[in-house]
Every structure is written in C-alpha cells, then in structure tokens.
mmCIF file of C-alpha atoms and ligand atoms in Angstrom:
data_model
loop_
_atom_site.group_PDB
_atom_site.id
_atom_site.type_symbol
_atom_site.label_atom_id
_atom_site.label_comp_id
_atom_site.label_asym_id
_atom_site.label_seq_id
_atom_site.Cartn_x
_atom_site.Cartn_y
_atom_site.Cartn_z
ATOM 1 C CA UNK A 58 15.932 19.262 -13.634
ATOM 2 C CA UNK A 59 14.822 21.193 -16.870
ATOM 3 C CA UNK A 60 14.447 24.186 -14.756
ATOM 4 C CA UNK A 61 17.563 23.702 -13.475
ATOM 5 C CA UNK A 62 19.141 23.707 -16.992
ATOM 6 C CA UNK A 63 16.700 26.351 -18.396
ATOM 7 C CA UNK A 64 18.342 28.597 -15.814
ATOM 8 C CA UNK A 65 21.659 27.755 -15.916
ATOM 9 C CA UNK A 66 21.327 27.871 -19.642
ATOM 10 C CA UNK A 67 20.269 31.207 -19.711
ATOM 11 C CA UNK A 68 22.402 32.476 -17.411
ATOM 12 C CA UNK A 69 25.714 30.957 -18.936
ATOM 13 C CA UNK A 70 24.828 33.330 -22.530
ATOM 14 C CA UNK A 71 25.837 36.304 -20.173
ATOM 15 C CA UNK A 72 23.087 38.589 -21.570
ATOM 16 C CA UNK A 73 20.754 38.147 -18.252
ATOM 17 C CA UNK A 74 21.461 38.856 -14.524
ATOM 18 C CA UNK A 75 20.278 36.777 -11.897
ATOM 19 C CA UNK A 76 17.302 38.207 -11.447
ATOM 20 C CA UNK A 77 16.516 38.374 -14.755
ATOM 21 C CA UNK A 78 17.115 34.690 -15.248
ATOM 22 C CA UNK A 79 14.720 34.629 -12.110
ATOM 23 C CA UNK A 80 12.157 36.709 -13.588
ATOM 24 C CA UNK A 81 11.891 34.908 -16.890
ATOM 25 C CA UNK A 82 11.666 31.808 -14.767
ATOM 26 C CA UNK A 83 8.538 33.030 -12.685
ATOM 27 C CA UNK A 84 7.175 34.373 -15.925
ATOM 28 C CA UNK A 85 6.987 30.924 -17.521
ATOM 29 C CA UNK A 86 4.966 29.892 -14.569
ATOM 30 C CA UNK A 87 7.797 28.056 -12.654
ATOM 31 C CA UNK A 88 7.896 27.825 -8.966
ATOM 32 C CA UNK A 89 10.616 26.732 -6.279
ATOM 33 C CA UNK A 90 9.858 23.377 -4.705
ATOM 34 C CA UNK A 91 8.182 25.125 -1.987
ATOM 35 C CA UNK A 92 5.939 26.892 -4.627
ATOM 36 C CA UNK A 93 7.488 30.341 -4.159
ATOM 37 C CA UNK A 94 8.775 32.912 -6.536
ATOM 38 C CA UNK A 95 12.206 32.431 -7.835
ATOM 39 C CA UNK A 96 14.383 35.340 -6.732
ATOM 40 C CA UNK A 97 18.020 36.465 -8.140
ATOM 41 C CA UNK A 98 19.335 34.534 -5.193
ATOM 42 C CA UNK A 99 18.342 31.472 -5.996
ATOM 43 C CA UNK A 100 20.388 31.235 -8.539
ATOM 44 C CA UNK A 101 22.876 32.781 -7.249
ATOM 45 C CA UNK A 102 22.659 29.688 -4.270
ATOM 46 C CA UNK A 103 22.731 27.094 -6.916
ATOM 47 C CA UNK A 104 25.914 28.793 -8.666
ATOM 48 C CA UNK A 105 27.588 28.942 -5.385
ATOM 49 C CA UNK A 106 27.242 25.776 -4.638
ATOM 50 C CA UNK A 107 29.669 22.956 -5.652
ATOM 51 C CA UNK A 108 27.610 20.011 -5.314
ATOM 52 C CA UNK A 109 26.444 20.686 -9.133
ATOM 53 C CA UNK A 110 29.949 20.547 -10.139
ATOM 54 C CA UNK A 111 30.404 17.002 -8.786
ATOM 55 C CA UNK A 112 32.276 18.301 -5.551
ATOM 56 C CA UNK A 113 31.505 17.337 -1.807
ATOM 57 C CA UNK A 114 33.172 20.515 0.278
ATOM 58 C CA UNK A 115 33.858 19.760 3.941
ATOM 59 C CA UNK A 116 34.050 22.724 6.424
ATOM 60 C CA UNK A 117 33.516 25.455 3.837
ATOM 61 C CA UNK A 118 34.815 28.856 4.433
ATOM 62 C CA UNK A 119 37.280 27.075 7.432
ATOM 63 C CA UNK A 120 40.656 26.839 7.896
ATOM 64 C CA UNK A 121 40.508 23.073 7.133
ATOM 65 C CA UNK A 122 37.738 23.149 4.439
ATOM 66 C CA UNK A 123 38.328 20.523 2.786
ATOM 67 C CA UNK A 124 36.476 19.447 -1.497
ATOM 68 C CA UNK A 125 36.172 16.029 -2.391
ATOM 69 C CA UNK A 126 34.444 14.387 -5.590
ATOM 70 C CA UNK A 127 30.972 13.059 -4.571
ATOM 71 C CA UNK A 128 29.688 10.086 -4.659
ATOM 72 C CA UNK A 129 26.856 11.803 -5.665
ATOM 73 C CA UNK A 130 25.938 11.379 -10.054
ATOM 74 C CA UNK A 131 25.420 15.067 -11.264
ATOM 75 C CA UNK A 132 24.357 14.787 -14.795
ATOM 76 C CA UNK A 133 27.192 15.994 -17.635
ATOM 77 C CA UNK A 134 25.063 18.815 -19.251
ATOM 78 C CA UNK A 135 24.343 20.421 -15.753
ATOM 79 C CA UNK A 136 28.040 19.876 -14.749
ATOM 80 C CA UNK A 137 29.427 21.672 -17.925
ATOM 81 C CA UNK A 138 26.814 24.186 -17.660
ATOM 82 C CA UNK A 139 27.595 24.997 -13.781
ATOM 83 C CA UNK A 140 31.163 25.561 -15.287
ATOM 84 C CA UNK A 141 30.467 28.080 -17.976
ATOM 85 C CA UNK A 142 28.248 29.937 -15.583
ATOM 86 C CA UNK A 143 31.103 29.911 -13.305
ATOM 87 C CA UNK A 144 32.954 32.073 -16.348
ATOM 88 C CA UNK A 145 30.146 34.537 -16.666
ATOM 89 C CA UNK A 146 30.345 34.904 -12.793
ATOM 90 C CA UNK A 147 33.634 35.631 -12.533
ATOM 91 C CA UNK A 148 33.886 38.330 -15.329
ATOM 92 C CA UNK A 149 31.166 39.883 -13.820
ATOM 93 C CA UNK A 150 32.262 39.949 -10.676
ATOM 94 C CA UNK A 151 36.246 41.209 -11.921
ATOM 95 C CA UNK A 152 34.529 44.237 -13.797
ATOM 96 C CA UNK A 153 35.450 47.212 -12.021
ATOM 97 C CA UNK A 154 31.984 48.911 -12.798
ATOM 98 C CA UNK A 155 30.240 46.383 -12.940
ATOM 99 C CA UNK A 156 28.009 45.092 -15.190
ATOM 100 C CA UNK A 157 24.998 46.949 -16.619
ATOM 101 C CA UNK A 158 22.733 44.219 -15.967
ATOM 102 C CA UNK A 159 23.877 44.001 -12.654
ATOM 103 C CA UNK A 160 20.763 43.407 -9.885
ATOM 104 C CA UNK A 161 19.453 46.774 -9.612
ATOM 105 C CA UNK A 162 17.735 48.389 -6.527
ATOM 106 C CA UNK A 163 14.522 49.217 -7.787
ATOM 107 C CA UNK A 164 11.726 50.680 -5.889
ATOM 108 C CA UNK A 165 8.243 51.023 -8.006
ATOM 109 C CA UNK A 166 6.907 54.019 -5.886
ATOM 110 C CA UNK A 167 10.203 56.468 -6.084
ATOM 111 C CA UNK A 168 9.269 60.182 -6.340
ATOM 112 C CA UNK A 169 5.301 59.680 -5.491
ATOM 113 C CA UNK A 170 4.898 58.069 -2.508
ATOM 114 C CA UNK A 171 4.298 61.027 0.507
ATOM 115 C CA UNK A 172 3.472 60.610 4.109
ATOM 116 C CA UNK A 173 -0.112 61.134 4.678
ATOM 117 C CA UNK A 174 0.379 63.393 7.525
ATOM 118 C CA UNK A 175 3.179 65.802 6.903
ATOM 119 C CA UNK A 176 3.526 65.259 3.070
ATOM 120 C CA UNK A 177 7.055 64.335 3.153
ATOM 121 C CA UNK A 178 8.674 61.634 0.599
ATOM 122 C CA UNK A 179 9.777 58.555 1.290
ATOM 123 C CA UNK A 180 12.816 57.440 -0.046
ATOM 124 C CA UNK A 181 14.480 53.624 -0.943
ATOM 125 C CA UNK A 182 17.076 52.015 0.986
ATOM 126 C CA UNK A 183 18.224 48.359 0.202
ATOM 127 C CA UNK A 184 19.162 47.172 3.897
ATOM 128 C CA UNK A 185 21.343 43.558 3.846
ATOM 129 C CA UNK A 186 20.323 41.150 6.446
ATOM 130 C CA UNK A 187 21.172 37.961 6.956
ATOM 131 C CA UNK A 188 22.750 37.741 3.581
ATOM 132 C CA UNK A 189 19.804 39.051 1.523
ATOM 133 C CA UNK A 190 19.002 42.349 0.277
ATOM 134 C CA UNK A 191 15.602 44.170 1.573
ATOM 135 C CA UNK A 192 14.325 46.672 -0.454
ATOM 136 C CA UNK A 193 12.886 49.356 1.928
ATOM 137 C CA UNK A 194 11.151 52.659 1.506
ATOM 138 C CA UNK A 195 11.649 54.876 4.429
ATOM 139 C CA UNK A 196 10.039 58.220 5.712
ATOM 140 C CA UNK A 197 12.411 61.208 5.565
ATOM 141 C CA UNK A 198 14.199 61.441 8.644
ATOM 142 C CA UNK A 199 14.102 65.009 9.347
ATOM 143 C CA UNK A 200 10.728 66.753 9.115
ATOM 144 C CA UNK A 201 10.972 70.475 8.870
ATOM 145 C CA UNK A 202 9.999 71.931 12.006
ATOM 146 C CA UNK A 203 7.645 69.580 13.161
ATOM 147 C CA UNK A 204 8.737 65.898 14.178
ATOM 148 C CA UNK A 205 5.601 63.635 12.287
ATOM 149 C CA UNK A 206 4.739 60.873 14.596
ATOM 150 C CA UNK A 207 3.673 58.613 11.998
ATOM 151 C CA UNK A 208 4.409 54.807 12.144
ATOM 152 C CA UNK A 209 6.082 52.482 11.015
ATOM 153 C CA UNK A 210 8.178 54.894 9.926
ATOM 154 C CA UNK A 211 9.193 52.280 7.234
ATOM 155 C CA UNK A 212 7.652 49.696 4.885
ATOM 156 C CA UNK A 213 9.251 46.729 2.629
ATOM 157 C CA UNK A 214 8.930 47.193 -1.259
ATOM 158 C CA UNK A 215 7.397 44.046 -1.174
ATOM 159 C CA UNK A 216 4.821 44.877 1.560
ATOM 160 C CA UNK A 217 3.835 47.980 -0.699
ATOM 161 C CA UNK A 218 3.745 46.121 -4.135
ATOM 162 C CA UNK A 219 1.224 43.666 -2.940
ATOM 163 C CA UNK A 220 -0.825 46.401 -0.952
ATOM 164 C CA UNK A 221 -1.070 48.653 -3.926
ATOM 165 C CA UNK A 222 -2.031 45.881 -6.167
ATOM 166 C CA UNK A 223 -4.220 44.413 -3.244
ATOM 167 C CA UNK A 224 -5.986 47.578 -2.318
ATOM 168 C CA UNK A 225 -5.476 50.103 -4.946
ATOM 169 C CA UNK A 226 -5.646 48.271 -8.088
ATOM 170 C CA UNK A 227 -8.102 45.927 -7.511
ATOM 171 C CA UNK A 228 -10.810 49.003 -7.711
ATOM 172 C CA UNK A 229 -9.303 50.597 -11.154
ATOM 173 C CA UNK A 230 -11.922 48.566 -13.309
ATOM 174 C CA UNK A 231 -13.431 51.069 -16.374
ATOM 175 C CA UNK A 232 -16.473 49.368 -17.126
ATOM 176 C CA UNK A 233 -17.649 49.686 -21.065
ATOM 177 C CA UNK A 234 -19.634 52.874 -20.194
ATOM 178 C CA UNK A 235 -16.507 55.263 -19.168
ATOM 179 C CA UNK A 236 -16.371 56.837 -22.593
ATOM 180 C CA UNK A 237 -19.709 58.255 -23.394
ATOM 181 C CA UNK A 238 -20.086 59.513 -19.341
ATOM 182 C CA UNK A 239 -16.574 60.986 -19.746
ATOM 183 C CA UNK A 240 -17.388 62.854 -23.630
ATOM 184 C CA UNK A 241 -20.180 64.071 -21.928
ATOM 185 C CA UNK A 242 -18.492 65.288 -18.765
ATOM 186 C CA UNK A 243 -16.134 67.108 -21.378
ATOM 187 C CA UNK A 244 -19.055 68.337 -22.914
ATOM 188 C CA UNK A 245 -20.592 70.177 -20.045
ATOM 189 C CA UNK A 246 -17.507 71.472 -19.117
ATOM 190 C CA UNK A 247 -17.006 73.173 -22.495
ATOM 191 C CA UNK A 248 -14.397 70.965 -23.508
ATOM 192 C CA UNK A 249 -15.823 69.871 -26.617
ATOM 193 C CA UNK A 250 -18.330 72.384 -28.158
ATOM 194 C CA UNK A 251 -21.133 70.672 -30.063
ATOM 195 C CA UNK A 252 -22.611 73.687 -31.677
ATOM 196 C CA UNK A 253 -25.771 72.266 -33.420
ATOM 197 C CA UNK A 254 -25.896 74.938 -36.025
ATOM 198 C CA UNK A 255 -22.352 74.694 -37.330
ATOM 199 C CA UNK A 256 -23.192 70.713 -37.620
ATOM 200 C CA UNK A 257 -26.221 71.274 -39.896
ATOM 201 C CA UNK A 258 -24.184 74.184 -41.881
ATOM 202 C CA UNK A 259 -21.239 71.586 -42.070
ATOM 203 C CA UNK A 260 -24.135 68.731 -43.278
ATOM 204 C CA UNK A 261 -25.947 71.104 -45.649
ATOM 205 C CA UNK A 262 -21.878 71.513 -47.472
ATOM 206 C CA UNK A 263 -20.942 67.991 -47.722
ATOM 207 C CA UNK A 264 -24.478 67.385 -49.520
ATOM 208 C CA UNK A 265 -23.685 70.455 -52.113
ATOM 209 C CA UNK A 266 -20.531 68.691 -52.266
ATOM 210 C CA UNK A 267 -21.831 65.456 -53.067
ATOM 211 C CA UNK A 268 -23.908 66.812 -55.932
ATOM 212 C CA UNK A 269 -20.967 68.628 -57.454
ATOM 213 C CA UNK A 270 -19.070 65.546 -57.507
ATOM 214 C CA UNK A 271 -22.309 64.232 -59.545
ATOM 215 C CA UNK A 272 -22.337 66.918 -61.824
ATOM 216 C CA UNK A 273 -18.835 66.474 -62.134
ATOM 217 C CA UNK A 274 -19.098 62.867 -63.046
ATOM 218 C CA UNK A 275 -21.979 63.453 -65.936
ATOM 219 C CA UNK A 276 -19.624 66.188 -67.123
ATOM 220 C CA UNK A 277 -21.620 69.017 -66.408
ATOM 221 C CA UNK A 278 -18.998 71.242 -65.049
ATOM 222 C CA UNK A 279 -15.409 71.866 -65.590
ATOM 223 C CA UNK A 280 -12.230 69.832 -63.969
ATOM 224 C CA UNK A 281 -11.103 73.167 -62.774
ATOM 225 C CA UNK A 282 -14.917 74.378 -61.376
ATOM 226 C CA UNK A 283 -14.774 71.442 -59.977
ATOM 227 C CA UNK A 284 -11.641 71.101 -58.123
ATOM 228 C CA UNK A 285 -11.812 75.031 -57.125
ATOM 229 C CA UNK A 286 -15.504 74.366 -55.369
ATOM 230 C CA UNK A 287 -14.701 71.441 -53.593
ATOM 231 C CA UNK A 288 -11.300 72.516 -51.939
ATOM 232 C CA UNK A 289 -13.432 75.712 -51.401
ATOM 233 C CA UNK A 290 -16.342 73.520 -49.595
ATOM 234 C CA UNK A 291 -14.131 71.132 -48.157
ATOM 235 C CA UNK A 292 -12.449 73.694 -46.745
ATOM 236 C CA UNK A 293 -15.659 75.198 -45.140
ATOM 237 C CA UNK A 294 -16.417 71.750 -43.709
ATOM 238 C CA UNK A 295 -13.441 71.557 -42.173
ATOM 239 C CA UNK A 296 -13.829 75.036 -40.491
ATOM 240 C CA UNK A 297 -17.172 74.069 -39.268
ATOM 241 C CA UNK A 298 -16.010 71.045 -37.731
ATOM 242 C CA UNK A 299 -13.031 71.202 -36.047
ATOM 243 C CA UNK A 300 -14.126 72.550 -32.963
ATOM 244 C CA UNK A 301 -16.465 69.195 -32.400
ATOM 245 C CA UNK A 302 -13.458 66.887 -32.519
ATOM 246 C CA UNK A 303 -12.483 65.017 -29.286
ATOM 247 C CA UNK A 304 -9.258 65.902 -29.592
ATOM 248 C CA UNK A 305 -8.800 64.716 -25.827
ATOM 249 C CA UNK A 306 -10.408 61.014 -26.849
ATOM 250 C CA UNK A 307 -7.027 59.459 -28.778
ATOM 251 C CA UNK A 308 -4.893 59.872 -25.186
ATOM 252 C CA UNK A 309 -7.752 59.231 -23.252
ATOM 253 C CA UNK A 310 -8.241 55.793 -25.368
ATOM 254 C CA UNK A 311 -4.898 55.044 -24.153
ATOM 255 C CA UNK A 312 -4.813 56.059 -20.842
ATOM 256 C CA UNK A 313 -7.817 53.924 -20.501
ATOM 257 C CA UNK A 314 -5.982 51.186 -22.306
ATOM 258 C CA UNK A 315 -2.989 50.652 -20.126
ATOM 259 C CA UNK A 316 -5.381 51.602 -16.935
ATOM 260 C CA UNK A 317 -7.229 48.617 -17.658
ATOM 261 C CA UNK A 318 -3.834 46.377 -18.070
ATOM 262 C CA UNK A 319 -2.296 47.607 -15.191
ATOM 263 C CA UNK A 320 -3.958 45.560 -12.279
ATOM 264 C CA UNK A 321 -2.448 42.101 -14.062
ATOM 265 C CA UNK A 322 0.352 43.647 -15.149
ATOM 266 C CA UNK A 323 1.239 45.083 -11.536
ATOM 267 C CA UNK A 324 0.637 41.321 -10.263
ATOM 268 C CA UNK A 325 2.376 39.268 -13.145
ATOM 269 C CA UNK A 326 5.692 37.761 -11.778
ATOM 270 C CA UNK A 327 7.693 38.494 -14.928
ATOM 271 C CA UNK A 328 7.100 42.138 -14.313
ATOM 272 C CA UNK A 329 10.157 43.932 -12.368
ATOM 273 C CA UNK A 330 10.324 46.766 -10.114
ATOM 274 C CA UNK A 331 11.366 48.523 -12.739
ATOM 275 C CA UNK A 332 8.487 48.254 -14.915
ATOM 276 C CA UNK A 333 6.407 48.619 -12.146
ATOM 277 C CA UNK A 334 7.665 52.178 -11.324
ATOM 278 C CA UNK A 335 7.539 53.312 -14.528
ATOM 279 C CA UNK A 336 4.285 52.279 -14.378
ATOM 280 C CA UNK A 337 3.592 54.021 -11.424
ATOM 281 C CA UNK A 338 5.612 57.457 -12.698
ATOM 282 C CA UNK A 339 2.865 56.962 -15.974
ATOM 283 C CA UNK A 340 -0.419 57.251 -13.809
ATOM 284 C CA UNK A 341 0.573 59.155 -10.605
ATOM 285 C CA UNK A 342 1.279 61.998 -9.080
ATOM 286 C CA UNK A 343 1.225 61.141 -5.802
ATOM 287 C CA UNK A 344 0.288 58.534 -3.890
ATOM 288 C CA UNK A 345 -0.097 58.352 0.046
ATOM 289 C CA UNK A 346 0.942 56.400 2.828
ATOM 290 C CA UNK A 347 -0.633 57.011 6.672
ATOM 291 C CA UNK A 348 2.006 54.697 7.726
ATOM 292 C CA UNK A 349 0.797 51.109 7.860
ATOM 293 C CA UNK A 350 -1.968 52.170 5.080
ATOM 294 C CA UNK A 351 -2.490 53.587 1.805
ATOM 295 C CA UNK A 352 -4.985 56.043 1.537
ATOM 296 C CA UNK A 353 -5.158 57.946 -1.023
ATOM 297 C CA UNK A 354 -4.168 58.575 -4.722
ATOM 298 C CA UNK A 355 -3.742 61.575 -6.940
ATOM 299 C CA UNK A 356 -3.162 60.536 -10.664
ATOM 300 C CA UNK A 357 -1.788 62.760 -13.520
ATOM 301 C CA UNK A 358 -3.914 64.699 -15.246
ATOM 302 C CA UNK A 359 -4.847 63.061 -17.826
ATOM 303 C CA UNK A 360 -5.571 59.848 -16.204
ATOM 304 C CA UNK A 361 -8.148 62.341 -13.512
ATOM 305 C CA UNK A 362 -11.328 61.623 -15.826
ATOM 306 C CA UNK A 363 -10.630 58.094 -15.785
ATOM 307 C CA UNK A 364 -10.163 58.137 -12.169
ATOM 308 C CA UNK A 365 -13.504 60.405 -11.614
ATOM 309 C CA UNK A 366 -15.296 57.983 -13.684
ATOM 310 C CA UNK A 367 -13.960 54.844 -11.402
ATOM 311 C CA UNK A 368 -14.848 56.389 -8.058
ATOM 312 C CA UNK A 369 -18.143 57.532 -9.529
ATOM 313 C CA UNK A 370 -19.450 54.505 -11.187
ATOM 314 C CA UNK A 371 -18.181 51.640 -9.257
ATOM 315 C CA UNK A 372 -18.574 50.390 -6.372
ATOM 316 C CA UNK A 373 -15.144 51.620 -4.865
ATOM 317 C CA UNK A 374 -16.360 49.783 -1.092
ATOM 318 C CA UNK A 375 -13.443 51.574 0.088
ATOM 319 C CA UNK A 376 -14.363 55.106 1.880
ATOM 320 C CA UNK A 377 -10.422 55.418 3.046
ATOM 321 C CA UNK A 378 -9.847 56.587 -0.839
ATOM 322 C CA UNK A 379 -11.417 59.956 0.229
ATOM 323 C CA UNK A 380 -9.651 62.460 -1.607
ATOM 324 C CA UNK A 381 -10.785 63.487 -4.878
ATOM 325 C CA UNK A 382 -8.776 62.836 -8.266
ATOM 326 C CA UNK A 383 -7.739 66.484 -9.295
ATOM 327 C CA UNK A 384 -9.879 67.662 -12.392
ATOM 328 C CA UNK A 385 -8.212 67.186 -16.117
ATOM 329 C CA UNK A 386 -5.916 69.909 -16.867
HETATM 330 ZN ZN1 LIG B 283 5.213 62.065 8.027
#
C-alpha cells in the first residue's frame, strides 16, 4: 500500500507523467508484485480502475454496465487520492496539445543505428497492440537500388536496450592504466611534443626566477627590476612550455569519466529512453545492426582513444566487434 500512495501521490501534484511516476518508482528499487519493472501503464491501470474509488462496476464498457459501492474497505487516503488523480487525468487528457510531459516515444539509438549490410538507418515506430504501445526500430523500407535481405527487418527498443547494455557495454571497462598508454599514444603520434631541450631551457628560467625573487626579498634589486624580469622570464617559460601541455587530457578526463558511468547508468531503471539516447548521441557515431546482432561500433572522435585503448588492453572475448574505432580527429 505505500507504493500505492507514493504513486498516486506523486502523480496527483500534476508535475510527473505516468511514466515518470513509473520511473521514479523503479528508481527507488520498487517492483510490481510479480517483481517486474513498473511501466507508465501501470498506473495508468490502477487510475482506470474504480475499485480504488470504492466502486464495484458490472459489465464495463456494455450497454448495461452497471457501478455499485463495494463491499470491499478501500482506505480514505487512497480513495481521496484516486480522486484528485482523477482531476489531473482529466485536464490532461482535455488539453488540446497535450501536455508537455505527456509519455513520449523515445528511442535511445535514433540517428546511429545502420544496417550492417547496406548501411541504411533504422528508424522508430511505436506500434499499439493489444492496448500497449511497442516501441520499435525498423529498417528503412526502401533500399536504393538494391533490396537488402537482412532479417528481422525489425527489433523492439527493449530488445536493443538490453543487447547493447548486454553485449556492448559490458566490455567498455578503462582499467587505471588508459591514461599514461593513451599520453603516450598522443605522443608518438606528434600530438603532444615533449621537446627535451625546451624543458631544460624552461627549468634553467624558473630557477633564475627563483633567485630573483630572493634577491628581491633581501632587497637587492629594485620593485620595478624586479617585476620587469620576472614578467620577462615568466613570459619565456610560458613560451617554452606550452607546446608540452595535454591540451587533449581535460576532455579526454571526461570522456573517460562518463565512459566509465555509462554501463550502470545504461542499466539503472530510473534512467529513460531519453537519457539513454542522449547518451548514445554523446559517444557514437554509428552503431550497427546485422539484423538479429550488433556488431560493431564507431564512437565520436574523441571518445576513439578511449575505445582503442579498450579493444587493445582488455580482454574484449568478443571477435564480432571487428571494426576498428576511427583514429582521434
Ligand atoms: Zn539493410
């Protein structure tokens, strides 16, 4: 019963939808008595359905339908709640463009998912069946030129969220050694110059520097020598080493940061579609589906190191990732 309330509750302050109420619901760890996910529809069930208000109804939806009071004891806080969410329900449902928070059709892999043989998208469809709605992504219908004989020529949203964070995720682990292996990938590659003379040059100013600031202190030489030599050598410093700054290393951190998050993120119930995709739209470029299978991955530029470093140093024990993350911009 406190779920009951918790959900009704939130749902009667108007601010959440029903799969948000859902969502918050699975988030706090709650499960449905048959230990399953809370979906929108559950609520939307329990709102439909009069026995919370007290009501027996006899032939519903029939010519004769027929409500009663039950004998049944609904307690008064549920009852009064069930009302007010029947208020929300109604307002939301007389709005003529509906409400922002409405349930949305969200599909995590929009834009980047592409069929494996002939490169085409796939695109979302929410099908209704049997009173629910199925969130679909479906291979484009017309191929130029050549028909692709790929199959299913379909998948469920759901199917793909749990493959991707089944069979996909579960590999994107950095272990603690990514960083130095990926500064000194950068390295070879000329993206960060280490030139050893300009280091010792840059060393032998800062310890001129550090004696003028002693001079300075025992009053040997003038505020104004002083403040003209140092911007001078600081400035020289400065020249010497710029060019040995990572400047790639801040984004890189985070890229690293969120790669790291996203397998439990991807999973965590309280996460939608929506977050999911954007998610998705963050790391990937592209990601590819041989029908029944995903196979293979291309992420954004500047999540490719990352990527190179996972395949490289881990034990990936799964050869159908076979192509190659495209090399950092
Ligand atoms: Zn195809």
């Amino acid at each position: 019963m406190p779920i009951l309330l918790m959900a009704l509750g939130e749902y009667a302050t108007g601010e959440y939808s029903y799969s948000q109420v859902a969502d918050d619901l699975n988030a706090q760890g709650y499960r449905t008595q048959n230990g399953r996910l809370f979906t929108g529809y559950n609520l939307r069930d329990i709102l439909g359905n009069r026995f919370y208000e007290g009501k027996v109804v006899y032939h519903q939806g029939l010519p004769d339908e027929q409500i009663i009071d039950g004998s049944h004891k609904v307690p008064e806080d549920v009852r009064q709640l069930w009302l007010r969410c029947q208020v929300i329900k109604k307002e939301r449902t007389n709005r003529p463009t509906g409400h922002p928070r409405r349930e949305s059709h969200d599909y995590p892999f929009s834009h980047v998912l592409k069929c494996h043989q002939c490169g085409n998208s796939y695109h979302g469809e929410a099908v209704y069946y049997k009173d629910r709605t199925k969130l679909r992504l479906i291979h484009e219908r017309h191929s130029q030129g050549k028909q692709c004989n790929t199959l299913p020529k379909s998948r469920s949203v759901e199917s793909l969220n749990k493959e991707f964070g089944e069979r996909v995720l579960a590999y994107v682990n950095l272990d603690e050694g990514w960083k130095t292996r990926i500064i000194a990938a950068l390295m070879s590659n000329g993206g960060i110059s280490e030139d050893k003379a300009d280091q010792n040059q840059a060393e032998r100013f800062r310890k001129v520097l550090e004696n003028l600031r002693k001079q300075h202190l025992w009053g040997d030489i003038s505020d104004v020598d002083y403040k003209r030599e140092r911007a001078d050598l600081e400035r020289q410093i400065k020249a010497l080493t710029l060019d040995t700054t990572p400047v790639e290393m801040p984004n890189l951190e985070r890229a690293a940061q969120l790669l790291n998050e996203m397998p439990v993120l991807w999973q965590h119930p309280g996460v939608t579609n929506k977050q999911r995709e954007s998610l998705v739209q963050e790391v990937f470029n592209k990601i590819s589906l041989d029908g029944e299978a995903l196979v293979a991955v291309e992420p954004k530029p500047a999540y490719a190191p990352l990527f190179a470093d996972i395949l490289m140093h881990a034990a990936l024990g799964y050869p159908e990732f076979d192509s190659p993350p495209s090399p950092p911009a």
